[in-house]
PDB file of C-alpha atoms in Angstrom:
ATOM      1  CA  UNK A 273     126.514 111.683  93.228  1.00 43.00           C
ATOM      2  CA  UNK A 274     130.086 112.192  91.342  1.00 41.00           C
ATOM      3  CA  UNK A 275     131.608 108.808  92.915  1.00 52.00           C
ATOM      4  CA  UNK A 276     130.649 105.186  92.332  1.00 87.00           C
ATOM      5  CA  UNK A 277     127.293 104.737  92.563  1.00 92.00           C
ATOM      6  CA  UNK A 278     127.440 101.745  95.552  1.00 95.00           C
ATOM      7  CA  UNK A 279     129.846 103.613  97.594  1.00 96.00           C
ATOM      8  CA  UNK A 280     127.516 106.742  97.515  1.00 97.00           C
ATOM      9  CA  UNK A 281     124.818 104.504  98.630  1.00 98.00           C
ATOM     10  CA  UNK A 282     126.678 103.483 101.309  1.00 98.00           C
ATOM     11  CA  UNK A 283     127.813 106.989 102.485  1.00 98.00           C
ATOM     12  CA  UNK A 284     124.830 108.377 102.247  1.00 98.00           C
ATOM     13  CA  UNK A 285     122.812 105.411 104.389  1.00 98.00           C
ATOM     14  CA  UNK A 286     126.127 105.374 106.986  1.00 98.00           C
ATOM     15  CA  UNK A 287     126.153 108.803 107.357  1.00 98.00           C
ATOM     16  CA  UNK A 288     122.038 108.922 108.084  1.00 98.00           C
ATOM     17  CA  UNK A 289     121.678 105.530 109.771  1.00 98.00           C
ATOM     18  CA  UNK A 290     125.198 104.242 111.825  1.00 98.00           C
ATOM     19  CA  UNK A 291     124.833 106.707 114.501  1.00 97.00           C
ATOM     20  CA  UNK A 292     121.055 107.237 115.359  1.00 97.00           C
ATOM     21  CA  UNK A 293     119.904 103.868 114.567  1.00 98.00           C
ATOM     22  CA  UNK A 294     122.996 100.939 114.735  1.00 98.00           C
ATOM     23  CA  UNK A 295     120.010  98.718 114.282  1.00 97.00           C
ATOM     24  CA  UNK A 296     118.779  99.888 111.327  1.00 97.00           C
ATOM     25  CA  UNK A 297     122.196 100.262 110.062  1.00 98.00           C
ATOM     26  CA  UNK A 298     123.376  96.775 110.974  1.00 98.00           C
ATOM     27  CA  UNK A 299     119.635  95.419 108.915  1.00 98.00           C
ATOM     28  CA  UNK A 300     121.357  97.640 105.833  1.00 98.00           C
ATOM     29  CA  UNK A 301     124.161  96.315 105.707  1.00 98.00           C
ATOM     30  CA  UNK A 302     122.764  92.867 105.958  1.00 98.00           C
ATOM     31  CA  UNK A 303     120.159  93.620 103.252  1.00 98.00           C
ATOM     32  CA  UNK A 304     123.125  94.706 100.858  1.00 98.00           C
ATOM     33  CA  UNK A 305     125.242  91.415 101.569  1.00 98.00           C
ATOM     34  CA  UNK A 306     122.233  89.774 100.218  1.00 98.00           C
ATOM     35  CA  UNK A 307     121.915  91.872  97.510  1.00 98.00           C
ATOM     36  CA  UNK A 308     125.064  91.130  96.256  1.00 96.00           C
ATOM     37  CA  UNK A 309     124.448  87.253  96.122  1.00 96.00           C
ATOM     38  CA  UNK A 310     121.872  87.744  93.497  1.00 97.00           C
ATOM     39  CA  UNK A 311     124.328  89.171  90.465  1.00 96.00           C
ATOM     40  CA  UNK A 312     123.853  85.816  88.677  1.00 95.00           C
ATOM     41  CA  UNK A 313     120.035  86.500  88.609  1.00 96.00           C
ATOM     42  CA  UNK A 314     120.237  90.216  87.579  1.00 97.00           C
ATOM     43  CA  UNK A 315     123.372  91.017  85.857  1.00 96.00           C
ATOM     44  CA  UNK A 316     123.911  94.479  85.160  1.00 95.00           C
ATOM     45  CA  UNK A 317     120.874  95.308  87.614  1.00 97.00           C
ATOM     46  CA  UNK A 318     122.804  94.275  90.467  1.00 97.00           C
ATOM     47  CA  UNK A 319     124.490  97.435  91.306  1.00 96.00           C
ATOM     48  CA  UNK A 320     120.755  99.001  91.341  1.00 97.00           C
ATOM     49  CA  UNK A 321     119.748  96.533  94.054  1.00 98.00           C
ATOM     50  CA  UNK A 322     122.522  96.954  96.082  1.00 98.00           C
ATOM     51  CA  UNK A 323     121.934 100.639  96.165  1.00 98.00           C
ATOM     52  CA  UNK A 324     118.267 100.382  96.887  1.00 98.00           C
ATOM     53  CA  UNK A 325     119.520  97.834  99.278  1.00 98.00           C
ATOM     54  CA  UNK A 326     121.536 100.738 101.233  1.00 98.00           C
ATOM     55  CA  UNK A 327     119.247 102.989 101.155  1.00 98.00           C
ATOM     56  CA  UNK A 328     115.767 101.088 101.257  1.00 98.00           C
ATOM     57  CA  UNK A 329     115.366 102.380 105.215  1.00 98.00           C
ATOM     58  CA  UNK A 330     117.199 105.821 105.274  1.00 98.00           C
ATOM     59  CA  UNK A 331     114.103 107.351 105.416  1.00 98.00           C
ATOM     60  CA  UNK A 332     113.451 105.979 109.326  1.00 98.00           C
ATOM     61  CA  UNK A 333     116.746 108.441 110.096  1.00 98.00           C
ATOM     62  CA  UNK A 334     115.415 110.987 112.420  1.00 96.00           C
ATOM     63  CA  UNK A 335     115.860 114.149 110.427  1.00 95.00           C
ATOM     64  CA  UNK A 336     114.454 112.886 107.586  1.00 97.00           C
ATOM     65  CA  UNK A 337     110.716 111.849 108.942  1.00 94.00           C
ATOM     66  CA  UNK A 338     109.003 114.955 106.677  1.00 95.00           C
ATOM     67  CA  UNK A 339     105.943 112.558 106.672  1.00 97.00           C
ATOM     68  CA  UNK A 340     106.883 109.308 109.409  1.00 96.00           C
ATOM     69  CA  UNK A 341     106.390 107.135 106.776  1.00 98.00           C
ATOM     70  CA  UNK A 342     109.587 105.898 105.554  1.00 98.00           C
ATOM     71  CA  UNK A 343     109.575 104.984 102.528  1.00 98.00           C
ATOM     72  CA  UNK A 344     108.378 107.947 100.960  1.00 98.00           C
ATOM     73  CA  UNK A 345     110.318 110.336 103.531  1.00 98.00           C
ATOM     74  CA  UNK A 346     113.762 108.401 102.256  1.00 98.00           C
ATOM     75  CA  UNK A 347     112.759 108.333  98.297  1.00 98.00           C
ATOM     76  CA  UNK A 348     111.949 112.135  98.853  1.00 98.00           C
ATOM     77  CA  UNK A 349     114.668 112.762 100.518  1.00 98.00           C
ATOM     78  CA  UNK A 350     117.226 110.730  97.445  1.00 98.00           C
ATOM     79  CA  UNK A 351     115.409 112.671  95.014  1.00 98.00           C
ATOM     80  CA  UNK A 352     115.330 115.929  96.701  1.00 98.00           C
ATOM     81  CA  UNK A 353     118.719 116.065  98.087  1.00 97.00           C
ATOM     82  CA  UNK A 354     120.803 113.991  96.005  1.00 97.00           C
ATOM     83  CA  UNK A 355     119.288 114.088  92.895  1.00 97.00           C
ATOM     84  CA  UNK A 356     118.898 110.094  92.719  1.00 97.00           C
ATOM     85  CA  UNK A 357     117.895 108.256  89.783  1.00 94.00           C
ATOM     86  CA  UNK A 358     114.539 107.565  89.436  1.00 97.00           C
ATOM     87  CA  UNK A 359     114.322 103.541  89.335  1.00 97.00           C
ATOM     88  CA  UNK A 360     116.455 104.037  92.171  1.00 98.00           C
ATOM     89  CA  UNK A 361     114.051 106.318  94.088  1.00 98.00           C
ATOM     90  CA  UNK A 362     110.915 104.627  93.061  1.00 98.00           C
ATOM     91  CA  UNK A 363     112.489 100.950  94.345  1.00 98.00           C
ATOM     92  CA  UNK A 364     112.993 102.443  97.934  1.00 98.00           C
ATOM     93  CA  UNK A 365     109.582 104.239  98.012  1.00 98.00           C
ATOM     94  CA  UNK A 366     107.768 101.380  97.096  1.00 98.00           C
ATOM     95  CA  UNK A 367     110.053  98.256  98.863  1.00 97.00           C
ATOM     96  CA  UNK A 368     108.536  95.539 100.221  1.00 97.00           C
ATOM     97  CA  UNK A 369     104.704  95.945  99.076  1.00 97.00           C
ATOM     98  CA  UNK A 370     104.704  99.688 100.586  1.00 98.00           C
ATOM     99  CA  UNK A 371     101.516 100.377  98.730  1.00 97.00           C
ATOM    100  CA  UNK A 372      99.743  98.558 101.495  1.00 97.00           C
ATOM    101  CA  UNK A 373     101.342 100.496 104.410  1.00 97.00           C
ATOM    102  CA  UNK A 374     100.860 104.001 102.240  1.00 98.00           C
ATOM    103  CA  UNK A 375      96.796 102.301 102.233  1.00 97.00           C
ATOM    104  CA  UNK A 376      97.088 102.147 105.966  1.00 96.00           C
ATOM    105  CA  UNK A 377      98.502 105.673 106.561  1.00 97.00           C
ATOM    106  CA  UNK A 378      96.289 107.531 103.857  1.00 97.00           C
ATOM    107  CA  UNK A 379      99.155 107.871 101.477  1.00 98.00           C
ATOM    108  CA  UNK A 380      98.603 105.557  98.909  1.00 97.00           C
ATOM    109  CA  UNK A 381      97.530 108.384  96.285  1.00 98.00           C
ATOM    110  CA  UNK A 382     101.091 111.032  97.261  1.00 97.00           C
ATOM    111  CA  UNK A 383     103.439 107.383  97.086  1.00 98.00           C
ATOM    112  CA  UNK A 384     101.761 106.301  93.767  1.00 97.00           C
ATOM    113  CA  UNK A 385     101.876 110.012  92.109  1.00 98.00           C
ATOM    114  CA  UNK A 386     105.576 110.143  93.268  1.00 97.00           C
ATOM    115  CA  UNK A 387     106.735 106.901  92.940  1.00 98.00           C
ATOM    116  CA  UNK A 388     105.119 104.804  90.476  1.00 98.00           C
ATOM    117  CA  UNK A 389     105.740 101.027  90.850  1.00 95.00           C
ATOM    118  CA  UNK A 390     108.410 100.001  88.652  1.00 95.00           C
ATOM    119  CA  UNK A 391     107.863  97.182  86.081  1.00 95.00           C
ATOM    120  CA  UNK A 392     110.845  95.529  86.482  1.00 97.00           C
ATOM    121  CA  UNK A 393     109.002  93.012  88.797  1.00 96.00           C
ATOM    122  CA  UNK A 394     112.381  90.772  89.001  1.00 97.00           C
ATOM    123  CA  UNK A 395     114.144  93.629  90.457  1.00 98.00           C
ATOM    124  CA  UNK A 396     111.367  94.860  92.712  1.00 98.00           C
ATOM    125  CA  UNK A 397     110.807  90.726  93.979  1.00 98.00           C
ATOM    126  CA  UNK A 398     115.008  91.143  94.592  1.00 98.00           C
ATOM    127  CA  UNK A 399     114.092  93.923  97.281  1.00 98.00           C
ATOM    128  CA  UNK A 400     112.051  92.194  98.940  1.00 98.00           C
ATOM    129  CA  UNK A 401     113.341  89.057  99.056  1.00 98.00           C
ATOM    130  CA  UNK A 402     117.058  91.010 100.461  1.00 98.00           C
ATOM    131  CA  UNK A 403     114.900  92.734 103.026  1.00 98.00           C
ATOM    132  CA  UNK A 404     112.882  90.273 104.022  1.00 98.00           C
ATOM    133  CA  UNK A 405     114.969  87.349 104.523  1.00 98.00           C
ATOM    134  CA  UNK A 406     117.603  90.157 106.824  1.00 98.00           C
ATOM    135  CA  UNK A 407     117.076  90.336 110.471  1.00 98.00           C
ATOM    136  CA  UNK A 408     116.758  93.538 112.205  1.00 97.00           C
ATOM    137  CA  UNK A 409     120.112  92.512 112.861  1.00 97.00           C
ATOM    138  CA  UNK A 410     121.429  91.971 109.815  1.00 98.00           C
ATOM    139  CA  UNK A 411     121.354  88.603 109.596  1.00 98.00           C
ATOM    140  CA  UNK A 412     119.927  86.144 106.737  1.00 98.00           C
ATOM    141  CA  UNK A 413     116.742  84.424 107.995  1.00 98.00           C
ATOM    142  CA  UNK A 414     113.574  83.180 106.484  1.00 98.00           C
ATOM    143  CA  UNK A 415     110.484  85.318 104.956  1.00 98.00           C
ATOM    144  CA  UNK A 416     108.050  83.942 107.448  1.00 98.00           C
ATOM    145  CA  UNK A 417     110.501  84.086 110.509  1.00 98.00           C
ATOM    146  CA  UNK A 418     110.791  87.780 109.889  1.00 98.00           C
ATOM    147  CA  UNK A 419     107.154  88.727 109.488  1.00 98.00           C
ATOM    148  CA  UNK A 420     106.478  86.933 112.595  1.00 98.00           C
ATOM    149  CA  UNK A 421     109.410  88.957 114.297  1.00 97.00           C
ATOM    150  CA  UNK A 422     107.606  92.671 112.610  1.00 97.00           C
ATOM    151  CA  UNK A 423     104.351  91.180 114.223  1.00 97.00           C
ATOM    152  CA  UNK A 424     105.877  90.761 117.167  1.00 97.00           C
ATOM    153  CA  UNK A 425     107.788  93.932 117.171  1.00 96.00           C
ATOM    154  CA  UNK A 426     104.647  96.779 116.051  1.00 96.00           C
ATOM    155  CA  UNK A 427     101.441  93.898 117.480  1.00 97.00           C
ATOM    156  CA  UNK A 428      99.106  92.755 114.923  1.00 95.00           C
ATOM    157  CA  UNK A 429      96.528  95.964 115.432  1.00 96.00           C
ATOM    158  CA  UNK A 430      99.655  98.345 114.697  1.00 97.00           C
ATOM    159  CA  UNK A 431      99.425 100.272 111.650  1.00 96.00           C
ATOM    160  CA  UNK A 432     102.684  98.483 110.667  1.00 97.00           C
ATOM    161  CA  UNK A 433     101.425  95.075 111.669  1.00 97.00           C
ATOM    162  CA  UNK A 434      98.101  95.506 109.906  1.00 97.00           C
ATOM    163  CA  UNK A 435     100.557  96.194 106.531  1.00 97.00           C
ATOM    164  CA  UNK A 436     102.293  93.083 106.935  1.00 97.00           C
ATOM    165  CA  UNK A 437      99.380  90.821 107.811  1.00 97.00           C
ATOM    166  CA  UNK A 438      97.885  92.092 104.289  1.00 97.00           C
ATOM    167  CA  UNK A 439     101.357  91.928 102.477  1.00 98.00           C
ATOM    168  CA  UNK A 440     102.564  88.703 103.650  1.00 98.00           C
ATOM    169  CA  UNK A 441     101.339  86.510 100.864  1.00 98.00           C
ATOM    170  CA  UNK A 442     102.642  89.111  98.473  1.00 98.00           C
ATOM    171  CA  UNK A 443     105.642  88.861  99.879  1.00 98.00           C
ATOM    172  CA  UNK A 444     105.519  85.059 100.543  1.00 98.00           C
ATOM    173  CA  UNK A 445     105.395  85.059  96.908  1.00 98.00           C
ATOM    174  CA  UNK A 446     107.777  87.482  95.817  1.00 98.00           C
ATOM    175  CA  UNK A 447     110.509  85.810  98.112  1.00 98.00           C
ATOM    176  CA  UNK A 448     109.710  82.078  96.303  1.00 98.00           C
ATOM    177  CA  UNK A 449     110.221  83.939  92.827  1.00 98.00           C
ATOM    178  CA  UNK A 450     113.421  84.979  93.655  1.00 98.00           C
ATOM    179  CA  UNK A 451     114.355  81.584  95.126  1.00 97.00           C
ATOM    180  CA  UNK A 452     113.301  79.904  92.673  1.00 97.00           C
ATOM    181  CA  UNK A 453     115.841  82.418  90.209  1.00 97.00           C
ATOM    182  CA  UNK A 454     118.443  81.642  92.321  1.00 97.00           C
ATOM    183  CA  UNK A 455     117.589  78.201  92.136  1.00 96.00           C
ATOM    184  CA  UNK A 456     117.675  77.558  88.374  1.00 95.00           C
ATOM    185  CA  UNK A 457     121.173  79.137  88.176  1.00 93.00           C
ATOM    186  CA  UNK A 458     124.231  77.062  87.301  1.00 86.00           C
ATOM    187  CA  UNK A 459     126.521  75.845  90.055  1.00 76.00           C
TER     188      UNK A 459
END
C-alpha cells in the first residue's frame, strides 16, 4: 500500500468488484461519494471513511468468499493480503451492525476475536450512515427505504433479512447521529 491511501482503496475494490459484481461496484462508489460529504464532521478521519467506504463490500467478490460472510472474508482478506491498517480492517469487518449477522451465521466469537469493534463510535455511525443511505445502485436514499429494499431483496426469514430486522433500530439510530452532525455544522 506504497500510493495514496484513497486511491489504493479504490484499486483494490475496482479491481475485485467492477467486473464480477457492477452492482456492488456501482453501491461502492456511491457509498464513497457519501463519504466524502462528511469531512466537516470528521476532519482528518475522513480519508479513513472513504477507504472503509471502498472497501466495506470487497469481501462479496467471488474469490474472496473464504467464509461467505463478507465482512469478515473482505477484512481478512485487507489484512492478509495487503497488510491494511487495523482501524481500517476492523471498520469493514464490523460495518453496519455486522455483529448481528456474525450472531446469525455462528461467527460472532471469530469476527469479535479478529475484529474488535472500534471505539470511535462517530466514525463507525459514518459507515453506516454512507452505506445505508446508498442504493444498491449507488444512489443516496433514506435509512428506512433501504432496509425495506434488503428485506425485500434476501425475505424477512433470510439469514440476511433476520440481521437487518434486529439491526434496524441500531442503525435507525446510528444514521440520526450522523444527521444530526451534519446538521449542527456551519453553512
Amino acid at each position: 500500500m506504497s500510493e495514496e491511501p484513497t486511491s489504493w482503496a479504490r484499486m483494490v475494490a475496482r479491481s475485485e468488484l467492477a467486473e464480477p459484481l457492477p452492482r456492488r461496484w456501482a453501491h461502492t462508489q456511491g457509498v464513497a461519494d457519501r463519504a466524502g460529504r462528511l469531512e466537516g464532521v470528521l476532519g482528518q478521519k475522513t480519508r479513513l471513511l472513504i477507504c472503509a467506504a471502498l472497501l466495506h463490500d470487497v469481501g462479496y467478490a467471488p474469490r474472496l468468499a473464504a467464509t461467505g460472510f463478507h465482512p469478515l472474508d473482505g477484512a481478512q482478506f485487507l489484512r492478509d493480503v495487503h497488510g491494511a491498517d487495523d482501524q481500517l480492517t476492523r471498520l469493514v469487518a464490523n460495518h453496519s451492525f455486522a455483529l448481528f449477522e456474525a450472531e446469525e451465521r455462528g461467527l460472532r466469537e471469530v469476527l469479535e476475536a479478529e475484529f474488535p469493534l472500534l471505539e470511535d463510535q462517530l466514525l463507525v455511525d459514518a459507515l453506516v450512515w454512507c452505506d445505508m443511505t446508498t442504493t444498491p445502485d449507488g444512489s443516496p436514499t433514506t435509512a428506512e427505504a433501504r432496509v425495506a429494499e434488503i428485506l425485500g431483496r434476501y425475505g424477512a426469514e433470510s439469514v440476511v433479512g433476520r440481521f437487518i430486522r434486529r439491526a434496524s433500530p441500531q442503525i435507525f439510530a446510528a444514521v440520526e447521529r450522523v444527521e444530526a452532525a451534519l446538521a449542527a455544522q456551519p453553512k
